[in-house]
Coordinates of C-alpha atoms in Angstrom, one line a residue:
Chain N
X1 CA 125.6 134.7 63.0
X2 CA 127.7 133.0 60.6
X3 CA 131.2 133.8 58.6
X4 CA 132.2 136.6 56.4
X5 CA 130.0 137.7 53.7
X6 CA 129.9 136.5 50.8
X7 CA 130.6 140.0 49.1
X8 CA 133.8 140.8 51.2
X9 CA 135.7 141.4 48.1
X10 CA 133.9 144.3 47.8
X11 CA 135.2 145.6 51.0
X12 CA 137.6 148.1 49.6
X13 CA 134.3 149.9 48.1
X14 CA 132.8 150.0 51.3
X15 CA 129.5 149.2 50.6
X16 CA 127.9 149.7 54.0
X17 CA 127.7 153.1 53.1
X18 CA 125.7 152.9 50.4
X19 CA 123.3 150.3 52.0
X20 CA 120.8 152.0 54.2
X21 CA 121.6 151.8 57.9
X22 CA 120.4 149.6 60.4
X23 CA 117.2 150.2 61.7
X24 CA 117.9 150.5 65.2
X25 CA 115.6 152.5 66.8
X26 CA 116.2 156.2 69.3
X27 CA 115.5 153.9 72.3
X28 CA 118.5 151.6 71.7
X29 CA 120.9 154.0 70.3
X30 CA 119.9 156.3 73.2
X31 CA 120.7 153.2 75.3
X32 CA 123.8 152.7 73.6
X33 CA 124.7 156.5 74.1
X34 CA 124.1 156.6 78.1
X35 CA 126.1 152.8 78.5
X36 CA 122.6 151.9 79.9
X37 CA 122.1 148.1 79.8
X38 CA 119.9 147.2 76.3
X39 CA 116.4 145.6 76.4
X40 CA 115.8 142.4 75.8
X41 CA 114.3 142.6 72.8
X42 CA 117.2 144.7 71.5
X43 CA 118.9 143.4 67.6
X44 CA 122.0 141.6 67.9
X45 CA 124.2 143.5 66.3
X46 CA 123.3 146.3 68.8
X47 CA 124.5 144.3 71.5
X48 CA 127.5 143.4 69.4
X49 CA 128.5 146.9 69.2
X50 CA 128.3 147.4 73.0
X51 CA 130.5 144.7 73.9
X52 CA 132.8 145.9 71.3
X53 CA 133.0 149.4 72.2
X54 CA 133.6 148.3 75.6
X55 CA 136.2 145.8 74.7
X56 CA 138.2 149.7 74.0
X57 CA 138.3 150.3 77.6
X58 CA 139.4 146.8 78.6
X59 CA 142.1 147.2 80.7
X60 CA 143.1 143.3 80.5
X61 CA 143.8 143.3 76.9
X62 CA 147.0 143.3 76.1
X63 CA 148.8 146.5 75.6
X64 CA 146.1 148.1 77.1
X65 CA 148.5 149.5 80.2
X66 CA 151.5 150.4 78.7
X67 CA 153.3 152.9 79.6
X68 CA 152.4 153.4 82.8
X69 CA 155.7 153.0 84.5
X70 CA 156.7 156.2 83.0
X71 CA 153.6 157.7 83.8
X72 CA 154.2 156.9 87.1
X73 CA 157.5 158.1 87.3
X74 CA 156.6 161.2 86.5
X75 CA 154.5 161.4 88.8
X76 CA 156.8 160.4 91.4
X77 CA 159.3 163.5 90.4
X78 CA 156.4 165.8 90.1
X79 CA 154.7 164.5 94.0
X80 CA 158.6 165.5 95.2
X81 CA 158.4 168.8 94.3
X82 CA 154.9 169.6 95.9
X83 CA 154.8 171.4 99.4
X84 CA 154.3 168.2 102.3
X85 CA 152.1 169.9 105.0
X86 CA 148.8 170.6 102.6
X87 CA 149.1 166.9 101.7
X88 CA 150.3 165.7 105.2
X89 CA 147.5 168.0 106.8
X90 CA 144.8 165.9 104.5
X91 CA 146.6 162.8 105.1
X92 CA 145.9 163.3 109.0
X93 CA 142.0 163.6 108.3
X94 CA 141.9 160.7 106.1
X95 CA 142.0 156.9 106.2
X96 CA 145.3 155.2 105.7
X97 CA 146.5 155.0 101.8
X98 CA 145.8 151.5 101.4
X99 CA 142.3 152.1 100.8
X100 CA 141.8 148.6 99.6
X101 CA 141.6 148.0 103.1
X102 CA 140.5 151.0 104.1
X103 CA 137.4 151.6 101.8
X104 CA 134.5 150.0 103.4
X105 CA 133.0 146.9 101.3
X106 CA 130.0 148.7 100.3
X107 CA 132.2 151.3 98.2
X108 CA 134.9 148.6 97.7
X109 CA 131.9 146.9 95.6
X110 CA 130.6 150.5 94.4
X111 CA 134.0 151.0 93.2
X112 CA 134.1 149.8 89.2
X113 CA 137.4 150.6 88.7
X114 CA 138.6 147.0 87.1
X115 CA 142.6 147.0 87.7
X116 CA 143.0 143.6 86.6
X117 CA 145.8 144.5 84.3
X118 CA 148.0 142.3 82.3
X119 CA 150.4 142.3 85.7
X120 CA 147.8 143.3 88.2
X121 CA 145.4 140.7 89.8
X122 CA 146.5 138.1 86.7
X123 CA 150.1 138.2 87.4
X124 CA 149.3 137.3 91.0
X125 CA 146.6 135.3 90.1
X126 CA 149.4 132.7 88.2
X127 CA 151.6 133.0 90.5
X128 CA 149.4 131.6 93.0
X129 CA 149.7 134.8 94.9
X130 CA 146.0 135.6 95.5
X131 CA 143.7 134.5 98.8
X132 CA 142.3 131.1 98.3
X133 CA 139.1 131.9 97.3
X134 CA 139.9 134.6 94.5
X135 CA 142.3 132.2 93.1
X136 CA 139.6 129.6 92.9
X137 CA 137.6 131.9 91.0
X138 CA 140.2 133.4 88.8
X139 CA 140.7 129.7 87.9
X140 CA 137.4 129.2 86.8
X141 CA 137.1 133.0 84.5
X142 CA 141.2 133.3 83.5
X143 CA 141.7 129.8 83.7
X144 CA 144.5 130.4 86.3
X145 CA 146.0 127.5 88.0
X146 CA 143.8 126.6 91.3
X147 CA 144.3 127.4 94.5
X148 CA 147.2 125.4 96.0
X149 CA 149.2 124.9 92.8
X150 CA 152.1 127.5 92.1
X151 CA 152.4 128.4 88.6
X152 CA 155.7 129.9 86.4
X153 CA 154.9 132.7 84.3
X154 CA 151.6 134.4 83.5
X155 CA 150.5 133.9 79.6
X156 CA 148.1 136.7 78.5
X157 CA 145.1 137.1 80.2
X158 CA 141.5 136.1 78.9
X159 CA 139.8 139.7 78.9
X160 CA 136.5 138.8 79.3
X161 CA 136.0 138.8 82.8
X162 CA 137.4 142.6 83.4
X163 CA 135.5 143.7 80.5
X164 CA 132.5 142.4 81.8
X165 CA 133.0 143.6 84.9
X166 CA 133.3 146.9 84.0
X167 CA 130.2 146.8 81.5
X168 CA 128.1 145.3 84.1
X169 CA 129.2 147.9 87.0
X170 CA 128.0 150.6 84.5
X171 CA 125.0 148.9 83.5
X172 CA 123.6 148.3 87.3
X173 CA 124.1 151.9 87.8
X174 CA 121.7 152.3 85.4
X175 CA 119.3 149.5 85.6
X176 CA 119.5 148.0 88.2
X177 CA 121.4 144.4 89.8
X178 CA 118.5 141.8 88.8
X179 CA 118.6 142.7 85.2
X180 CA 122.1 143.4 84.7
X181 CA 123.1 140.1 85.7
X182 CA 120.7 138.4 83.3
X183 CA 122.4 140.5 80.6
X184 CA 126.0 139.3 81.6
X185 CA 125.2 135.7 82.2
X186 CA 128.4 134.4 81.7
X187 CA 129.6 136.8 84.6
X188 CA 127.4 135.7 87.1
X189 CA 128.5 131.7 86.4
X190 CA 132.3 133.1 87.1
X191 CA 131.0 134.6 89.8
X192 CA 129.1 131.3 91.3
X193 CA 125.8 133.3 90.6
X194 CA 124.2 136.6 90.2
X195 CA 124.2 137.2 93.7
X196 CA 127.9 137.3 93.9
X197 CA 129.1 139.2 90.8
X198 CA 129.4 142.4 93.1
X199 CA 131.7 140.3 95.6
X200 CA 133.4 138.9 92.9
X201 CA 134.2 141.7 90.9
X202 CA 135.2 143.7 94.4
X203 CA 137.1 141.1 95.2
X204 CA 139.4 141.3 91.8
X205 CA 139.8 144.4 92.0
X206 CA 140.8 144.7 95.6
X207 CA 143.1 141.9 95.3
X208 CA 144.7 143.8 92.3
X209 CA 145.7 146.9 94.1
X210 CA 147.3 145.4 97.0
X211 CA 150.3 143.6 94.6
X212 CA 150.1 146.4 92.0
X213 CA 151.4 149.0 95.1
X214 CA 154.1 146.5 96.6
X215 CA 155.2 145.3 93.2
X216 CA 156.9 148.6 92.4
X217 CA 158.1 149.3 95.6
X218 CA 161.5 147.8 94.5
X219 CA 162.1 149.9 91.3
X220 CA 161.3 153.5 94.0
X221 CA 164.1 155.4 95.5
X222 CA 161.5 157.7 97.1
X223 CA 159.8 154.4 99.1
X224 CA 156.2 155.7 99.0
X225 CA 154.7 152.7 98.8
X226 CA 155.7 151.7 102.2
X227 CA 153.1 151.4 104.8
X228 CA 153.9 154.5 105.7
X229 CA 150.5 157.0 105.7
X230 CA 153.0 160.2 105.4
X231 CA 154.9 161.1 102.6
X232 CA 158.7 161.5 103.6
X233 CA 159.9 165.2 103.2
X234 CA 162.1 165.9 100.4
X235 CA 165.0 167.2 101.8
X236 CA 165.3 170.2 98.8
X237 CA 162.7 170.6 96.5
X238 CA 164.8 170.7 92.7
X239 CA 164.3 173.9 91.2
X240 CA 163.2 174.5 87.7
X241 CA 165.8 175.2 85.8
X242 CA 165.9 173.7 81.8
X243 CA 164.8 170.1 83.1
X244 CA 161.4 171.2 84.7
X245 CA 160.4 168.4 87.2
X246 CA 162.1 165.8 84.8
X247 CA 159.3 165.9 82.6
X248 CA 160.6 165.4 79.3
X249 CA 161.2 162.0 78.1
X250 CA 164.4 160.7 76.7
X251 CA 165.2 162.7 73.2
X252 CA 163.0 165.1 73.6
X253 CA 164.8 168.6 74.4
X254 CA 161.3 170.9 73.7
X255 CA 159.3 172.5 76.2
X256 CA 155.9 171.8 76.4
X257 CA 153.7 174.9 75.3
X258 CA 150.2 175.5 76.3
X259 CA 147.7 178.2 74.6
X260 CA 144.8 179.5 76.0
X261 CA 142.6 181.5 73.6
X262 CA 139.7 184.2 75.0
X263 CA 137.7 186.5 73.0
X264 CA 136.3 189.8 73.9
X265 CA 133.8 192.1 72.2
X266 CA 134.6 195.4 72.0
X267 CA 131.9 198.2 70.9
X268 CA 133.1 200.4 68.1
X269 CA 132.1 203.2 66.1
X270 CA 129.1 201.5 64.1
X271 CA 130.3 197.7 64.5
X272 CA 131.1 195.4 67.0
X273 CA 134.9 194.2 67.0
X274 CA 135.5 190.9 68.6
X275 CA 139.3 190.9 70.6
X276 CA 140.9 187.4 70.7
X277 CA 144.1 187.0 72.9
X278 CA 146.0 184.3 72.7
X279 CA 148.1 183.5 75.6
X280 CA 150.9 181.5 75.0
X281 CA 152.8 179.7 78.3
X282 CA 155.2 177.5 79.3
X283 CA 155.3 175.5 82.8
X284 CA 153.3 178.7 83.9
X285 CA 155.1 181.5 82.7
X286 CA 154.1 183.4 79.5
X287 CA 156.7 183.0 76.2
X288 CA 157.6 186.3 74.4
X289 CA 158.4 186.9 70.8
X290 CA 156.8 183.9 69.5
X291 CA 154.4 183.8 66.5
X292 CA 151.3 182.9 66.8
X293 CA 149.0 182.0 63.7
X294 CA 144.9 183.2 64.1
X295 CA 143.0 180.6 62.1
X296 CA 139.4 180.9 61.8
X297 CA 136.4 178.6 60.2
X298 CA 133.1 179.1 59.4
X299 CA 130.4 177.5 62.0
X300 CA 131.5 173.9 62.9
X301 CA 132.3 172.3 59.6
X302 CA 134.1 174.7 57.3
X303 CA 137.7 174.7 56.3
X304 CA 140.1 176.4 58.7
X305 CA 141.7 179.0 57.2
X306 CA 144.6 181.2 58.3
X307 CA 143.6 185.0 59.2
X308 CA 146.5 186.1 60.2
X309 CA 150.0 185.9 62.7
X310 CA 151.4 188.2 65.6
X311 CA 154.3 187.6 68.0
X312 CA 153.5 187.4 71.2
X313 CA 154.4 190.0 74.3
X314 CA 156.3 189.6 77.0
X315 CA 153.7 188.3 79.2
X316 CA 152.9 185.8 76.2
X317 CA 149.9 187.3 75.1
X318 CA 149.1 188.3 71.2
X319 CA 145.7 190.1 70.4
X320 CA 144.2 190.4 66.9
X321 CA 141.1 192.2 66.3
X322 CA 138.3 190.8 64.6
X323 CA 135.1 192.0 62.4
X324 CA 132.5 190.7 64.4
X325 CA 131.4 188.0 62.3
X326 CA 127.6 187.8 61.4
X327 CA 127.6 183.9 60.8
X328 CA 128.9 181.8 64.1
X329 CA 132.4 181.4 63.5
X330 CA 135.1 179.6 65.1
X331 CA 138.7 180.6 66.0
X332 CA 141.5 178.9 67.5
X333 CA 145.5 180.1 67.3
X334 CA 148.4 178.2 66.6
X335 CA 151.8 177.9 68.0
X336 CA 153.7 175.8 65.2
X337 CA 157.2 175.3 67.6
X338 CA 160.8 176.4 67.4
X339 CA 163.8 174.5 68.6
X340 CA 163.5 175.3 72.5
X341 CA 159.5 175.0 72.1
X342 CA 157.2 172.2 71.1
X343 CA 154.0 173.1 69.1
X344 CA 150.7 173.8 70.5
X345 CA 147.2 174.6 69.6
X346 CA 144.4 176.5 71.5
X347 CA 140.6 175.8 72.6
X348 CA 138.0 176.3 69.5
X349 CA 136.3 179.7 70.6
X350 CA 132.5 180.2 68.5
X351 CA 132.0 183.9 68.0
X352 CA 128.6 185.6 66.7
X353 CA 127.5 188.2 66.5
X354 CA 124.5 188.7 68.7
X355 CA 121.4 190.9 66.9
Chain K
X1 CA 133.9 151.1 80.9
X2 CA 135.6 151.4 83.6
X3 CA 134.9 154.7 85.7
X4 CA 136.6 155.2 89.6
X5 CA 133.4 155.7 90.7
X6 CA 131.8 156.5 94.3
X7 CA 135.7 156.3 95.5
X8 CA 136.9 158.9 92.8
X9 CA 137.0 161.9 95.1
X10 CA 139.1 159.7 97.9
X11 CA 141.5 158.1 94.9
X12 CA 141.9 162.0 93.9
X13 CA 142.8 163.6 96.9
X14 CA 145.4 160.8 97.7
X15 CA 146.7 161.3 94.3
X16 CA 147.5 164.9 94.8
X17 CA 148.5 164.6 97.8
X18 CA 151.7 162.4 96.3
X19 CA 150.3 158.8 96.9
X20 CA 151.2 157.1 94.1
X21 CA 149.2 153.9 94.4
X22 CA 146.1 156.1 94.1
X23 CA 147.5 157.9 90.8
X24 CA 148.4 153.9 89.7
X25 CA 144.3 153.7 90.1
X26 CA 143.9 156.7 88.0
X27 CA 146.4 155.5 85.4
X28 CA 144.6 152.1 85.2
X29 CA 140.9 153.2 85.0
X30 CA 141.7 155.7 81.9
X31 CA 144.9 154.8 80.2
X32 CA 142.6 151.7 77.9
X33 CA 140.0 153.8 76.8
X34 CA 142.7 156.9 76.5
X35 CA 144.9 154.7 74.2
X36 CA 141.9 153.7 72.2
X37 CA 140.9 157.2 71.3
X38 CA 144.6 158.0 70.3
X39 CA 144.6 154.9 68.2
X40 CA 142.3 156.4 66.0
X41 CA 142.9 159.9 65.9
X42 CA 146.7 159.4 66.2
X43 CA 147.6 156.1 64.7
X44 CA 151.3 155.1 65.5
X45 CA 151.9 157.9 67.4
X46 CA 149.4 156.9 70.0
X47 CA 151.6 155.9 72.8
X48 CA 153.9 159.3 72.7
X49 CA 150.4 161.1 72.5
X50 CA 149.3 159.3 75.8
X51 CA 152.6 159.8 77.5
X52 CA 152.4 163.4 76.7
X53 CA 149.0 163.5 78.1
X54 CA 149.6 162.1 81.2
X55 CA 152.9 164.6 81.9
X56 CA 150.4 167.2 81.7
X57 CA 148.0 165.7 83.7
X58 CA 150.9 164.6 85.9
X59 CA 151.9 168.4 85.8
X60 CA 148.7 169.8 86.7
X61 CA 147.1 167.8 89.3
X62 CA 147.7 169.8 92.2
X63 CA 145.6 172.1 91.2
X64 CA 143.0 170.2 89.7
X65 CA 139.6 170.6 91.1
X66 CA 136.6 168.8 90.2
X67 CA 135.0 165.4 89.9
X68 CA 135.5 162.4 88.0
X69 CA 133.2 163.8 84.9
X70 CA 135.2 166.9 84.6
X71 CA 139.1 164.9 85.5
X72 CA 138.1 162.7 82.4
X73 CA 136.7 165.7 80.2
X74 CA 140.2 167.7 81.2
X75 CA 142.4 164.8 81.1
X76 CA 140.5 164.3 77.1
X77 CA 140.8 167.7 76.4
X78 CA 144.7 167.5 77.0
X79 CA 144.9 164.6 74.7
X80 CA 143.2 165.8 71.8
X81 CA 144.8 168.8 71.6
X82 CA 148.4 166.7 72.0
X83 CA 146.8 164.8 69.3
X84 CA 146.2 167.4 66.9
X85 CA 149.7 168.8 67.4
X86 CA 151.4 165.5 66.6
X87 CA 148.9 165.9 63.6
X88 CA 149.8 168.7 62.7
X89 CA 153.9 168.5 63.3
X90 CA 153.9 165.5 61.3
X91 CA 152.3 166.9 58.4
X92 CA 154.8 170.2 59.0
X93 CA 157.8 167.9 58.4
X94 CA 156.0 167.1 55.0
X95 CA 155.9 170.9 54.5
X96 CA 152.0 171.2 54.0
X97 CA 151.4 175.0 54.3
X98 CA 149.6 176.0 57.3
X99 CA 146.4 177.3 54.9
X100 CA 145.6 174.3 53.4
X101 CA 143.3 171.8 54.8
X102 CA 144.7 171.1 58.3
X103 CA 145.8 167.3 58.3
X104 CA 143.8 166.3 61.1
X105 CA 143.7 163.3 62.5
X106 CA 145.0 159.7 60.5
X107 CA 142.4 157.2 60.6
X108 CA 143.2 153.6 59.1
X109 CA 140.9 151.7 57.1
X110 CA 139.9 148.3 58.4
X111 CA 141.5 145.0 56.6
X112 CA 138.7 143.1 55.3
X113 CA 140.1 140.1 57.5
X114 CA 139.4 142.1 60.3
X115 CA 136.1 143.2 59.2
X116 CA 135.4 138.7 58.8
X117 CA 136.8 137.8 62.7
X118 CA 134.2 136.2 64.1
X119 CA 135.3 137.1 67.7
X120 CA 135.3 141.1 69.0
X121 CA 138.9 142.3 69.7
X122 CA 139.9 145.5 70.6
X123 CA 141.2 145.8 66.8
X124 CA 137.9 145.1 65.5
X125 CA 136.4 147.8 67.4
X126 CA 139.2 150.2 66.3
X127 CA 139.1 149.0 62.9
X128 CA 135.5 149.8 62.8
X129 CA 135.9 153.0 64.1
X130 CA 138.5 154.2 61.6
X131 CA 136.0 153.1 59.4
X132 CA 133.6 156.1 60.3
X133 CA 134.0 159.9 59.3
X134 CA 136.2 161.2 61.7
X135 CA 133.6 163.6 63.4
X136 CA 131.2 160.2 64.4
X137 CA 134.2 157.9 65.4
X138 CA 135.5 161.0 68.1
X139 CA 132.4 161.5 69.6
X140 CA 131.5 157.7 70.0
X141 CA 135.1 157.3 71.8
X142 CA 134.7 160.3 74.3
X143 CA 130.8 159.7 74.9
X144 CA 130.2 155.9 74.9
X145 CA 133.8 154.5 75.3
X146 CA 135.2 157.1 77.5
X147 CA 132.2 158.4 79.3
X148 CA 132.8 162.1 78.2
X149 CA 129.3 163.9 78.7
X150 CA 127.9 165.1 75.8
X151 CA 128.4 168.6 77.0
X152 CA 131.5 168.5 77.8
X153 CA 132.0 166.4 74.1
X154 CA 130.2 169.7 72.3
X155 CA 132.8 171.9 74.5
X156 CA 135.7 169.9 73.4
X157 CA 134.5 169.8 69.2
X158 CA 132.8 173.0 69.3
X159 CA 129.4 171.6 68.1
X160 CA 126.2 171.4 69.8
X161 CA 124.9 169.2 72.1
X162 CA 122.3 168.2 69.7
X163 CA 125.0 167.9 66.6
X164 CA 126.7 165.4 68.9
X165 CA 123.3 162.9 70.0
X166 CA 123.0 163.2 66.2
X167 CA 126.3 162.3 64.6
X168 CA 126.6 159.3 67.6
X169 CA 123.5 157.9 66.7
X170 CA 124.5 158.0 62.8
X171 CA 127.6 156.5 64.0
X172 CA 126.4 153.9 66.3
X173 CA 124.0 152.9 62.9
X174 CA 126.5 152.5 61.0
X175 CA 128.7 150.7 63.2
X176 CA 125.9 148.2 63.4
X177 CA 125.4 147.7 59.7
X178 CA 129.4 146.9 59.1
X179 CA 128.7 144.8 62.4
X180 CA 125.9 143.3 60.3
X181 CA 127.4 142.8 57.2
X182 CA 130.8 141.3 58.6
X183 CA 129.0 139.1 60.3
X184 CA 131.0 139.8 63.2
X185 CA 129.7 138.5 66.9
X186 CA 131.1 138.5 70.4

């Protein structure tokens, strides 16, 4: 396929929705729905919008990672304050924690979880820090330095190979290894064949988790990622008081709300009521004397529109009592915030009435 | 799309039981296709979303029970609904009354430059996306991108299963005709 087309000016009009669509088939879009692998005879632009779509859940793009040292520092203060013996008791039954070693190579392989981040397997990749072999091949997809030559920094990191990875883990699931390879051709010449994209793939992958784990052992004050299979006791567990677990982030003094709606029908005299309760909690304990707003929309596509507002009870709870619709409706409540509570809104319950 | 697969259940329990290597695993195998779905329903505010998300995750996996399908369907629920409130605040601040038509989700329009690469990039695909009506571009993000089942996606919208396989395939049709006319190939 060639350049632009010729009418991009036109752009701002968008004109593909006037034009009709693309006649691609049920088979293919179904194919495109599941992530199965597409036939042969599929259009191009079909495959086009595979690979594309799948490009979203690259993790070797750049940017594509961030912000997962705080996520894991949260984690971190949140694993402190849980109990050790439930977690020590499974530890005892189970394999030691570096399951890249641990996990046999069958599920090493069956496992399509691509961790080559920008910082993962590339980082050690350039820096010459993977096993010979891996690095050879690395060389030949990232264009990392070979084997015996150490390398400075790591430039950003060509995501085709992850991506590909990952599509052609989902598609074998699907189809099959014979034909999934000759879909991702280029894969299988990274790999040095189609026989080997499973050991090559595994073989990122596995090579990705071991640095990832050491590499932040230095920035830890709990040490988890020491060899060590058993978590170390926490000498106190920190209470809860205004900083629950440490999980706010910097600037941000709210409380994170949650709000759970449930609806009940409730016989009347000659019609049906419906009862929803909103229940409205914070870090598991129900807020009192907040208001809560009942908006409601007919079936899936209409307009919300506000029915009406409570305050909630001490247990966090706020009913409001409904005519029992006869057309499916939805409902949802909302919390908008105050200055100790962040906003939240509730799951979308459909009410109807039943004849 | 990267899914944990057989090994989910073993990366789990390790998780919750504090190791933090496994939750890194977690982290890695969502945290693209997460940040892609909050690029187009929340825009800018995509990366607070997703760190909002993953403190509730982070908060309630202890007591999480279930397999990787239902992890990613909880784990999206979470996010949307952060989404929507950082929707929602934001439009607060502009004072839009609560009754009016609720200010959903922001979705950008693509640049025609974009729209004329000639090589797929990430912001292609999201360009694209925020080219669809909102409805189509969500349920092609949590059903093809992020793997959602189209059960759970009708739970999380409130549709049918049906109006979902519907609206994806008018979606994936359209994405194919812009892919078409741009001229775009991988």
């Amino acid at each position: 396929m060639s350049g632009p087309d010729a009418s991009s000016p036109e752009m701002p009009g968008f004109p593909f929705f006037r034009r009709p669509a693309m006649p691609l088939d049920e088979s293919v879009l179904d194919a495109l729905l599941t992530g199965q692998f597409l036939p042969p005879d599929a259009p191009e632009q079909a495959r086009t919008v595979q690979h594309m779509l799948a490009s979203l859940a690259d993790p070797a793009v750049p940017g594509a990672l961030a912000g997962e040292a705080g996520a894991r520092r949260a984690f971190v203060r949140a694993a402190s304050l849980v109990s050790a013996s439930p977690a020590t008791r499974r530890r005892a039954l189970r394999r030691p924690r570096r399951f890249a070693a641990s996990l046999t190579s069958k599920l090493a392989a069956g496992l399509a979880a691509v961790i080559v981040g920008a910082g993962g397997a590339a980082a050690a990749a350039y820096a010459g820090a993977l096993p010979a072999p891996i690095q050879d091949l690395a060389h030949d997809a990232i264009g990392a330095p070979p084997a015996r030559q150490p390398a400075p920094n790591a430039p950003e990191v060509h995501g085709a190979v992850s991506g590909q990875c990952a599509a052609y883990q989902r598609a074998k699931k699907h189809g099959g290894s014979a034909a999934a390879a000759a879909e991702f051709a280029k894969l299988a010449s990274a790999a040095g064949g189609a026989g080997k994209i499973d050991a090559y793939c595994a073989a990122v992958q596995k090579a990705a988790i071991g640095p990832a784990s050491s590499r932040h052992g230095t920035a830890k004050t709990h040490g988890k990622t020491t060899a060590h299979g058993k978590p170390r006791p926490h000498p106190a567990p920190k209470p809860h008081p205004s900083h629950p677990g440490g999980a706010r982030s910097p600037g941000q003094a709210k409380l994170p709300t949650t709000l759970h709606i449930s609806s009940k029908v409730t016989a009347g005299n000659h019609d049906h009521a419906d009862e929803l309760t909103g229940v409205l909690r914070s870090h598991r304990k129900g807020v009192a004397a907040e208001t809560i707003t009942l908006e409601g929309r007919a079936g899936a596509d209409g307009k919300w529109v506000v029915i009406g507002t409570g305050t909630t009870a001490a247990d966090g709870s706020a009913t409001f009592t409904v005519a029992l619709p006869s057309e499916k409706t939805q409902f949802e409540m909302v919390f908008a915030g105050d200055s100790t509570y962040r906003n939240s809104h509730s799951n979308v319950v459909s009410v109807k009435k039943e004849r | 799309m990267a899914v944990t697969g057989p090994a989910f259940s073993v990366i789990l329990a390790d998780a919750q039981g504090g190791d933090e290597a496994a939750f890194a695993c977690l982290f890695r195998a969502v945290q693209p296709v997460l940040l892609g779905y909050l690029r187009v329903l929340a825009a800018e505010a995509a990366e607070d979303v997703a760190g909002e998300t993953w403190l509730q995750v982070v908060a309630g996996l202890a007591g999480f029970r279930g397999g990787e399908d239902a992890f990613r369907a909880w784990l999206f629920t979470i996010a949307r609904h952060r989404a929507i409130d950082a929707g929602r605040a934001r439009a607060r601040r502009h004072t839009v009354p609560l009754d009016q038509h609720e200010p959903e989700v922001r979705l950008t329009a693509p640049d025609a430059s974009d729209l004329a690469l000639e090589a797929i990039s990430t912001r292609t695909a999201l360009a694209l996306l925020s080219a669809l009506p909102p409805d189509q571009a969500e349920i092609i993000l949590l059903r093809v991108v992020a793997g959602l089942s189209i059960q759970d996606v009708a739970r999380m919208l409130g549709k049918s299963p049906g109006a979902v396989r519907v609206a994806a395939h008018r979606g994936l049709r359209r994405l194919a005709a812009m892919v078409d006319r741009a001229g775009v190939t991988t």
